[in-house]
Short mmCIF file of C-alpha atoms and ligand atoms in Angstrom, two decimals:
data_model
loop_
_atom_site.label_atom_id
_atom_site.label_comp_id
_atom_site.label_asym_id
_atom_site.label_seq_id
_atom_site.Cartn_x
_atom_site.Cartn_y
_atom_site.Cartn_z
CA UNK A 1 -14.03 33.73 -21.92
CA UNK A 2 -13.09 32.55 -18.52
CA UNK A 3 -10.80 29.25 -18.65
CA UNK A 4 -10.05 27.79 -15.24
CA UNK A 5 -6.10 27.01 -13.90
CA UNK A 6 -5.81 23.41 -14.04
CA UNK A 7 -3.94 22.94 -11.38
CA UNK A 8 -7.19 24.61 -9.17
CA UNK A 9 -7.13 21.67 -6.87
CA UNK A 10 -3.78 21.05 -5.65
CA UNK A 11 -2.85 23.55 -3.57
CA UNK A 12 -5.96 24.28 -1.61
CA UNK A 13 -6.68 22.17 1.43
CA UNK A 14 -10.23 20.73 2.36
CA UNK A 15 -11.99 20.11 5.28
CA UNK A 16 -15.23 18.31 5.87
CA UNK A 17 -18.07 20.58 7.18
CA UNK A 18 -19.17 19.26 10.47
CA UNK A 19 -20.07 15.09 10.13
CA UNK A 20 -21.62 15.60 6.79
CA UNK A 21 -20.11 14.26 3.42
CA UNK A 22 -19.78 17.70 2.23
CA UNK A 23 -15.56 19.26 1.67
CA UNK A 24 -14.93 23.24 1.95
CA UNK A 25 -12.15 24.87 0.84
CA UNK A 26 -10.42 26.19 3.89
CA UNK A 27 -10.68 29.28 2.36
CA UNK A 28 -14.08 30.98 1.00
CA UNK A 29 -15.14 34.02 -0.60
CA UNK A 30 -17.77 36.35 0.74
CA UNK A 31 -19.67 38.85 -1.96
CA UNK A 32 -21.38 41.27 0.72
CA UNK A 33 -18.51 44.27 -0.35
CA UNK A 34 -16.99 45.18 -3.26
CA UNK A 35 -19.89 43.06 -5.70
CA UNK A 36 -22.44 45.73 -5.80
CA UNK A 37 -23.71 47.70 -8.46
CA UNK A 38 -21.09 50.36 -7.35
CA UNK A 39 -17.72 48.39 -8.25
CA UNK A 40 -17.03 47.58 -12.06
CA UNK A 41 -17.87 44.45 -13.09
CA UNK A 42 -14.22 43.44 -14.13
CA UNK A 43 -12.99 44.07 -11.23
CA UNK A 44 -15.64 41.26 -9.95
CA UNK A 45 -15.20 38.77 -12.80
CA UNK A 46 -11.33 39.18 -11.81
CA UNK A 47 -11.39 38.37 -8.21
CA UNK A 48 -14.40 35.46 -8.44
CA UNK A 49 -12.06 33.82 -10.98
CA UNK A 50 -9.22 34.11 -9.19
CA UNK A 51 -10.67 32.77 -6.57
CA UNK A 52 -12.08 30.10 -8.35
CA UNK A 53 -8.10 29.21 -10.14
CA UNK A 54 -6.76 29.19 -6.47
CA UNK A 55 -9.33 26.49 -5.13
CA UNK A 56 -12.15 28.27 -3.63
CA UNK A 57 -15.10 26.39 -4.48
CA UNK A 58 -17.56 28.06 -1.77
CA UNK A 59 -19.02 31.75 -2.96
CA UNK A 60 -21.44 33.32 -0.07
CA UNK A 61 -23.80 35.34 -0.87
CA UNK A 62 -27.13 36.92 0.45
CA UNK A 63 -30.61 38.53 -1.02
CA UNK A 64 -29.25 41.73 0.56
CA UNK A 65 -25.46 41.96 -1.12
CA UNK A 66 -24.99 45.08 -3.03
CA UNK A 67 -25.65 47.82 -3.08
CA UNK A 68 -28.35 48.35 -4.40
CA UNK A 69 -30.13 44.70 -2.20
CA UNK A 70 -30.14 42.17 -4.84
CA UNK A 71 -26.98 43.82 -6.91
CA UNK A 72 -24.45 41.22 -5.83
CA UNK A 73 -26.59 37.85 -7.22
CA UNK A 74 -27.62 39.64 -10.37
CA UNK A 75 -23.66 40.06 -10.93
CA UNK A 76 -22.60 36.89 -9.92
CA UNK A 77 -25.75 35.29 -12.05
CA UNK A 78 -24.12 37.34 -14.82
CA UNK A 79 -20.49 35.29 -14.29
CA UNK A 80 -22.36 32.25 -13.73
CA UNK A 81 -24.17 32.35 -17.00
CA UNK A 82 -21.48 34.22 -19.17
CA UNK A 83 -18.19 31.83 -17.61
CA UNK A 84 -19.09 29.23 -14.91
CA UNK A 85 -22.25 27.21 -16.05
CA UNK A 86 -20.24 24.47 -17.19
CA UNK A 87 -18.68 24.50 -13.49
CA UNK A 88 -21.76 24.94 -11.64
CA UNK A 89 -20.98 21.00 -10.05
CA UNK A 90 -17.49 22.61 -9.02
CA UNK A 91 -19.40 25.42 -6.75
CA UNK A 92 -20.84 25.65 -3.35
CA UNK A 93 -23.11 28.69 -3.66
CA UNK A 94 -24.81 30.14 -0.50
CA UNK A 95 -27.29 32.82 -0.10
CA UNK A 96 -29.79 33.45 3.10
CA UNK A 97 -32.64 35.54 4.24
CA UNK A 98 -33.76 37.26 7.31
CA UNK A 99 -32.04 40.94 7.23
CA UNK A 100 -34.53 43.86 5.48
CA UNK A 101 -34.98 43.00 1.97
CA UNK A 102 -37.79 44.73 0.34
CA UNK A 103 -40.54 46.83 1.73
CA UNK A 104 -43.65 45.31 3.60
CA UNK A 105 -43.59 42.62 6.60
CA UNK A 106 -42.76 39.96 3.93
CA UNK A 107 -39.01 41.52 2.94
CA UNK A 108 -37.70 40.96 6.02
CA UNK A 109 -37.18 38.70 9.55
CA UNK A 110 -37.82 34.84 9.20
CA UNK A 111 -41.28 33.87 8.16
CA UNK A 112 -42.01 31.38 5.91
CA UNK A 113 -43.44 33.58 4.09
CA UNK A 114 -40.34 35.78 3.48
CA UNK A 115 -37.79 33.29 3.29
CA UNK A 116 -39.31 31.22 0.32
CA UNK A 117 -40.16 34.05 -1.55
CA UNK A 118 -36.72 35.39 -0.72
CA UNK A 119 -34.97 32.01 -2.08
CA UNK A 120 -36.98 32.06 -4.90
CA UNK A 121 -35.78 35.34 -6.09
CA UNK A 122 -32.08 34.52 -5.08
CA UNK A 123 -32.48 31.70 -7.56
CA UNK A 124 -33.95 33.80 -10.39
CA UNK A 125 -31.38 36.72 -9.98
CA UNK A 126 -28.65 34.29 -9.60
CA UNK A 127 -30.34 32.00 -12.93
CA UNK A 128 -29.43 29.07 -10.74
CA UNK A 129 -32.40 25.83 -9.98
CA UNK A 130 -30.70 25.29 -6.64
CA UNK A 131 -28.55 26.57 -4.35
CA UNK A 132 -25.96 24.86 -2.57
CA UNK A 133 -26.61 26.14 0.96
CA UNK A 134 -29.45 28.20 2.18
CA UNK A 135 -29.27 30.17 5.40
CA UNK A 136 -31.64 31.62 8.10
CA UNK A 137 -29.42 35.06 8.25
CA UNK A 138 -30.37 35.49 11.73
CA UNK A 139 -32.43 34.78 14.91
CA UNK A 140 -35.50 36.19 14.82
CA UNK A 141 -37.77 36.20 17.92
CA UNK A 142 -41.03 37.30 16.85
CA UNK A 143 -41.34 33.95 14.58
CA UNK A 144 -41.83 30.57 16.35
CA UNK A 145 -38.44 28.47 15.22
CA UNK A 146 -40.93 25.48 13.83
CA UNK A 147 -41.50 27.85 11.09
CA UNK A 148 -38.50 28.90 10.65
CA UNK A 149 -36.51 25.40 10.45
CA UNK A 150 -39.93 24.23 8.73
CA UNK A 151 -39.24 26.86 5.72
CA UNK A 152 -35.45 25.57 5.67
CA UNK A 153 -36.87 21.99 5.30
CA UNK A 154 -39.48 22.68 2.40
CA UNK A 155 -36.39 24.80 0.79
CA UNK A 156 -34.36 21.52 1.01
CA UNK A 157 -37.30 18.77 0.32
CA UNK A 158 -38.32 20.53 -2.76
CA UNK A 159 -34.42 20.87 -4.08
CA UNK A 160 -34.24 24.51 -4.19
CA UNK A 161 -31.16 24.14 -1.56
CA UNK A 162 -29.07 20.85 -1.08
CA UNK A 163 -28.04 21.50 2.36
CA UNK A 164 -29.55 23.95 5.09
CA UNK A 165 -27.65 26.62 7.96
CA UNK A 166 -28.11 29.13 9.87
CA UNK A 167 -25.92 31.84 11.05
CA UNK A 168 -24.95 34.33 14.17
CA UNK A 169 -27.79 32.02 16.09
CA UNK A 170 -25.69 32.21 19.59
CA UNK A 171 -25.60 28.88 22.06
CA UNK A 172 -28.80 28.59 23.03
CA UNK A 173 -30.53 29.47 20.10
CA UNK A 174 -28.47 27.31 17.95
CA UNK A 175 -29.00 24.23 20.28
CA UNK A 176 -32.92 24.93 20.23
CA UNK A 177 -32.88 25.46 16.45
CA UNK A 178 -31.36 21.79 16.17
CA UNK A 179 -34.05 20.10 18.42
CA UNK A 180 -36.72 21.84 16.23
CA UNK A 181 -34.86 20.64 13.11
CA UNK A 182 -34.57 17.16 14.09
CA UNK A 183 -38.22 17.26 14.99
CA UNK A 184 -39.31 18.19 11.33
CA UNK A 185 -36.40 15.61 9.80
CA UNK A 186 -34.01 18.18 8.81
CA UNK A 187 -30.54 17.94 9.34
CA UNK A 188 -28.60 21.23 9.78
CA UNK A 189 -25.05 21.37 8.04
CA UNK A 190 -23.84 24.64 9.05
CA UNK A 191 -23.47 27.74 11.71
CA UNK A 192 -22.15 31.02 9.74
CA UNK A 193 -21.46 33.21 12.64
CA UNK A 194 -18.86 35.97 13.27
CA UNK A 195 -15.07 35.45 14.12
CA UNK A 196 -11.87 36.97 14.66
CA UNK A 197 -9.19 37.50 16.79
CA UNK A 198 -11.56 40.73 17.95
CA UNK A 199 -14.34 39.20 18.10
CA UNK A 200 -14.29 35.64 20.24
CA UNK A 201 -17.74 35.81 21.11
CA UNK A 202 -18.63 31.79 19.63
CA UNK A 203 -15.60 30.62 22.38
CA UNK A 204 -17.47 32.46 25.21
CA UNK A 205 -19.85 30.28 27.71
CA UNK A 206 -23.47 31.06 26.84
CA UNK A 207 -24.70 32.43 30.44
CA UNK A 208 -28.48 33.22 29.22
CA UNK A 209 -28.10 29.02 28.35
CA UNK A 210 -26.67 25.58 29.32
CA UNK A 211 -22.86 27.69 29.97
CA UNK A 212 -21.64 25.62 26.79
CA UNK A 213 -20.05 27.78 23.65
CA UNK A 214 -21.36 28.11 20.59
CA UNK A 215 -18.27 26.28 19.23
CA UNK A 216 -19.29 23.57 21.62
CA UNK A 217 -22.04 23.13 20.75
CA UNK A 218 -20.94 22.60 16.92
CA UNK A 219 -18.60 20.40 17.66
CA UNK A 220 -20.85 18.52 19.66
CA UNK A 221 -23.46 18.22 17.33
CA UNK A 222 -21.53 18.05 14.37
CA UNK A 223 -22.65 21.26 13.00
CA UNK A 224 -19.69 22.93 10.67
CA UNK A 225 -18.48 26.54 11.20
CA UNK A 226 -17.89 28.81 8.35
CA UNK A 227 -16.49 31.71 9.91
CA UNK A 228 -17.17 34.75 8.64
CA UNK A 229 -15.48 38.22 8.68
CA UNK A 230 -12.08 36.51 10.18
CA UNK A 231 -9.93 39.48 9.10
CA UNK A 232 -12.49 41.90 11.11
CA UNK A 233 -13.54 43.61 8.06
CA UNK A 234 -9.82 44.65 7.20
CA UNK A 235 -9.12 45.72 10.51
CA UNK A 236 -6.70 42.77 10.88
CA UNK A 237 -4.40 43.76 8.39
CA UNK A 238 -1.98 46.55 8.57
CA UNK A 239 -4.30 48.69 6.44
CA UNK A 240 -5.73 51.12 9.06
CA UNK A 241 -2.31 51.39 10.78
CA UNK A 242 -1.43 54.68 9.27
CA UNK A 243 -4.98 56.02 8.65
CA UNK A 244 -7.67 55.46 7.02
CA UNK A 245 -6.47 54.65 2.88
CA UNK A 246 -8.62 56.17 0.35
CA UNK A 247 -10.86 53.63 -1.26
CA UNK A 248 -10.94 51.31 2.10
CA UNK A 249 -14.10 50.15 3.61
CA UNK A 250 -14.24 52.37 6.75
CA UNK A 251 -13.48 55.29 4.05
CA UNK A 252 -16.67 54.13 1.79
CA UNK A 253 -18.22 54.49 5.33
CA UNK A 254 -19.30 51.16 4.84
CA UNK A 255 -20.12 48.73 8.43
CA UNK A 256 -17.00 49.18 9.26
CA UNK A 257 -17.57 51.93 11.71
CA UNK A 258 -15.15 54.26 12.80
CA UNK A 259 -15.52 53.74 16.83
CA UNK A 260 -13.86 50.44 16.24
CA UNK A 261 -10.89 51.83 14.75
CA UNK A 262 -10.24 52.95 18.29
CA UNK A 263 -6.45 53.48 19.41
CA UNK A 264 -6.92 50.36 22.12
CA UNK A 265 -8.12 48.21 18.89
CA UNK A 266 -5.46 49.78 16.60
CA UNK A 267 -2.83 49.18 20.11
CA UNK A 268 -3.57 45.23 19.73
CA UNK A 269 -3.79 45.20 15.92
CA UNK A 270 0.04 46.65 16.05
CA UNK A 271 0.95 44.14 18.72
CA UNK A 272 -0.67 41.58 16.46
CA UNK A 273 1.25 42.69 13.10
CA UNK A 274 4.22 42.34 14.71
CA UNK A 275 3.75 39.12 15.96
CA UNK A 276 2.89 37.92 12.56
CA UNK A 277 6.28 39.50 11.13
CA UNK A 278 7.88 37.11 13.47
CA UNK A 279 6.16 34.15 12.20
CA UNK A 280 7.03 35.52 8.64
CA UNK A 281 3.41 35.87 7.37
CA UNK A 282 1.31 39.11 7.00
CA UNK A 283 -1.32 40.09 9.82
CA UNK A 284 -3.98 38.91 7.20
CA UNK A 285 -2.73 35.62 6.59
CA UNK A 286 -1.81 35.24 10.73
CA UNK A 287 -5.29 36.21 11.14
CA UNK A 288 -6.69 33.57 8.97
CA UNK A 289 -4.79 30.80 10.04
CA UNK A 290 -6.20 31.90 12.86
CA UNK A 291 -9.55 31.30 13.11
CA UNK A 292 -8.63 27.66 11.82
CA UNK A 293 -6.55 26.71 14.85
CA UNK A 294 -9.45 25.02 15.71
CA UNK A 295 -10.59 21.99 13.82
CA UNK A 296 -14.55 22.80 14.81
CA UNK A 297 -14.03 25.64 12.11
CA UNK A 298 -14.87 24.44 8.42
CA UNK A 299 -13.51 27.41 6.47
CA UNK A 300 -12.20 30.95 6.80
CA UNK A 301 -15.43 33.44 4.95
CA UNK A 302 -13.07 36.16 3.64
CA UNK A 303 -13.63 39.07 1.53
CA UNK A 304 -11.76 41.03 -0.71
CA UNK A 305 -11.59 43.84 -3.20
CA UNK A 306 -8.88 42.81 -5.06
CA UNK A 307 -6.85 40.01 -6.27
CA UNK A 308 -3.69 41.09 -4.96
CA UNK A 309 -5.09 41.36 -1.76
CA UNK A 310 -6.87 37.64 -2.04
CA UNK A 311 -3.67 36.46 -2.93
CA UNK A 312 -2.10 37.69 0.23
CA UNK A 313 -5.05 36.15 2.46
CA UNK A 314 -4.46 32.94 0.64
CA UNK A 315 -0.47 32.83 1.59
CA UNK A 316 -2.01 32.07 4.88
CA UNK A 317 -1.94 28.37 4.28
CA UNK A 318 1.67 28.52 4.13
CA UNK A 319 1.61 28.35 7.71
CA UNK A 320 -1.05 26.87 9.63
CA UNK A 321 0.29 25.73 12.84
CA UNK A 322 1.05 27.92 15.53
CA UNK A 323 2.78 26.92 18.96
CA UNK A 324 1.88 27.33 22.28
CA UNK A 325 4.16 30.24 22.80
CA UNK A 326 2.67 32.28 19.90
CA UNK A 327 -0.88 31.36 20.81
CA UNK A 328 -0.34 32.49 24.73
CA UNK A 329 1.28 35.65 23.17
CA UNK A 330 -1.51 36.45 20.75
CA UNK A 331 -4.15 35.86 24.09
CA UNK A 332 -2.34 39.16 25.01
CA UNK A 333 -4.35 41.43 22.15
CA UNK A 334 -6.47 39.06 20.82
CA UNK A 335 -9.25 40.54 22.78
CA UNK A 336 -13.18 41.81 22.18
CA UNK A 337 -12.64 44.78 20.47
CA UNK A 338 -16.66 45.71 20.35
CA UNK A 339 -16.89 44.87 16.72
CA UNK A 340 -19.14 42.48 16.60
CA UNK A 341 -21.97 44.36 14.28
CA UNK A 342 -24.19 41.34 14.49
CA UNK A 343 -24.40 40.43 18.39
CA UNK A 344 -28.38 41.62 18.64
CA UNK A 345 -28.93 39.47 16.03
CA UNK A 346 -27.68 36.69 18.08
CA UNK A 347 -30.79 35.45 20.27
CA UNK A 348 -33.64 37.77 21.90
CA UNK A 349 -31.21 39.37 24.40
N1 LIG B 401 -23.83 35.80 7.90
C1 LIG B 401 -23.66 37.09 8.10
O1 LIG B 401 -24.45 37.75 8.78
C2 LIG B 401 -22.47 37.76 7.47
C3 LIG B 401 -22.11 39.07 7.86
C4 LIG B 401 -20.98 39.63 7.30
C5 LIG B 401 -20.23 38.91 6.37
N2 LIG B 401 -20.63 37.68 5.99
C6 LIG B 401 -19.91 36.92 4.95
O2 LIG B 401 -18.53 36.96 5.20
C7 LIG B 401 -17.85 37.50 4.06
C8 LIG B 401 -16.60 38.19 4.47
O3 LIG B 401 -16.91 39.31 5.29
P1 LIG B 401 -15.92 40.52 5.31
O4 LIG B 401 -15.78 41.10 3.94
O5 LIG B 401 -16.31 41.41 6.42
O6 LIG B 401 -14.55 39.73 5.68
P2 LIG B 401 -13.08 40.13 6.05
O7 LIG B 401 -12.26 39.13 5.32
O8 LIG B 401 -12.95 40.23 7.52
O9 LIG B 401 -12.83 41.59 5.45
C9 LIG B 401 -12.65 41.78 4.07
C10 LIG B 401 -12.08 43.17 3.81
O10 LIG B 401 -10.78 43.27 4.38
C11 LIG B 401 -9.92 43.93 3.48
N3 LIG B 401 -8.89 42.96 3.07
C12 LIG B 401 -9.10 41.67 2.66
N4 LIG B 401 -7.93 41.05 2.46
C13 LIG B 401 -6.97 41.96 2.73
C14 LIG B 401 -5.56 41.89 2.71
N5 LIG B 401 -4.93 40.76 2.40
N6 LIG B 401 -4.87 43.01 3.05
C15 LIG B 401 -5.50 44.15 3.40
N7 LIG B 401 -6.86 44.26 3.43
C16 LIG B 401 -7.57 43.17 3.11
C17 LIG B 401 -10.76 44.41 2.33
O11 LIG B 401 -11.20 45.69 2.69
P3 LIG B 401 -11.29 46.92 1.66
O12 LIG B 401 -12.59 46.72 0.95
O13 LIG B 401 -11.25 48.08 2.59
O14 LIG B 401 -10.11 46.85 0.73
C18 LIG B 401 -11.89 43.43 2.33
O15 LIG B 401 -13.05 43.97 1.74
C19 LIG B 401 -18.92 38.38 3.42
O16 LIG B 401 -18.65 38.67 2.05
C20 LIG B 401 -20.13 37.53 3.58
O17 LIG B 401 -20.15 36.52 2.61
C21 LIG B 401 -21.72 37.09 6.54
#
């Protein structure tokens, strides 16, 4: 039986997500790896409450997390219903819809049709009456956005989600998505989109738009950013330095594909490790920090497959501040690396 460390909320700091009344840990955990049918529960149970001890309230999740699709709520319903139903009020737990699912036309893009059915079987794997956040996974242009936003606002109005997002939306999208939104009456808490020190693309100016960022236009409209993927699925760490390590991601052949582990990406993520060993922190932990440099982002979405190496990410709030010399420095490699696995999903383009 799972007893949480009760000192779980004094080292981990908060910040508010966007203008809403809502706190995030600025630190999250993400179950899309390593929570699948194909790594032992344990191992699971062990980093979730870990996680959990060390102040991470916020657990993302999708329909899609496995493998097999669906594996990663049915495990975390089992925790939930074995260890953390008395600290369901303690949890922000996320899922979304909109990458394939299930066979047919309904398991997959953004209908109404497919999203509600999809939440409903989140919360019935998961054993859960609401969730805490539910997401549109992704733009989808062959379904008008009034649906869309209009299936986020039933999910919300009929309290099987307290708050609604969506995520890797780019500028333009995102800024149409909130017109629509305010139209119906719903008010959007949160962009989930991509972002790393390899992967900048929510600083650049939206061309195909009004020329603003997508950070922009968060912080304009009070949108929060959970961040997701900060450590560029392990390639910001000095993990892939000397190879590919048995057991990695890239070595599962997982999304991390092995183009990006190019010798120009693996050039800056050298240049990068040793800047961090100047600062005194891990490239991890500099990478973390980071992404939240910038007070627009809410939280860092991290994964992990074990607790040593969550503990490790977490020593990143040791040192949050960087100064203008480092930052200029880190501009050097801290440069589009083509990793982005989720640009198409971005807008119509
Ligand atoms: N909205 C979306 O479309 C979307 C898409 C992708 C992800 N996400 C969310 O973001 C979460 C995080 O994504 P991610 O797993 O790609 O994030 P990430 O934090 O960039 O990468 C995590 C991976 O990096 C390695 N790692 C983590 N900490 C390490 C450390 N301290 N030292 C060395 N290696 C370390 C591990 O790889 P190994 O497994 O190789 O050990 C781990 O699985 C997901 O779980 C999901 O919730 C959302």
């Amino acid at each position: 039986m799972y007893t949480p460390a009760e000192d779980r909320y004094e080292t981990m700091p908060m910040r508010y997500c966007g203008r809403s009344g809502l706190q995030l840990p600025l630190v999250s955990l993400g179950l899309w790896q390593n929570f699948g049918d194909t790594t032992a529960l344990e191992t699971q149970r062990e980093i979730v409450f870990h996680a959990f001890d060390r102040g991470i309230t916020q657990i993302d999740l999708a329909n899609n997390y496995g493998p097999p699709p669906g594996a990663a709520e049915e495990n975390f319903g089992r925790m939930l219903r074995a260890d953390l139903a008395a600290l369901r009020d303690e949890l922000v737990i996320t899922t979304k819809a909109g990458y394939p699912m299930h066979p047919g036309p309904y398991g997959d893009g953004s209908s109404r049709k497919y999203l509600l059915s999809s939440l409903d079987a989140s919360l019935r794997r998961m054993g859960l009456d609401y969730v805490d956040i539910f997401y549109s996974h992704r733009f989808n242009p062959d379904t008008p956005l009034t649906e869309t936003m209009g299936a986020l606002k039933t999910a919300v109005d009929s309290g099987r989600a307290l708050y609604a997002g969506i995520s890797s939306y780019n500028a333009r999208r995102t800024r149409e998505a909130l017109a629509v939104a305010a139209d119906l009456g719903l008010d959007l808490l949160v962009h989930q989109p991509s972002y790393s020190m390899l992967n900048r693309w929510i600083e650049d100016p939206d061309q195909a738009g009004t020329g603003e960022s997508l950070l922009d236009v968060l912080g304009d409209s009070g949108l929060g950013a959970v961040v997701f993927s900060p450590l560029a699925q392990g390639m910001l760490t000095d993990k892939y330095l000397d190879g590919v390590p048995a057991g990695s991601r890239r070595a599962k052949g997982g999304p991390l594909r092995a183009e990006y582990l190019s010798e120009e990406n693996l050039g800056r993520v050298r240049a990068l490790n040793e800047i961090a060993g100047r600062r005194g922190q891990s490239l991890a932990q500099m990478a973390v920090a980071w992404v939240l440099r910038d007070p627009r982002v809410t939280t860092a979405l991290v994964g992990a497959s074990s607790v040593r190496q969550l503990d490790d990410t977490l020593g990143a709030l040791a040192n949050l501040e960087f100064t203008d010399e480092e930052l200029a420095e880190i501009d050097r490699y801290a440069q589009d690396g083509g990793v982005n696995l989720w640009a198409p999903r971005s807008s119509d383009r």
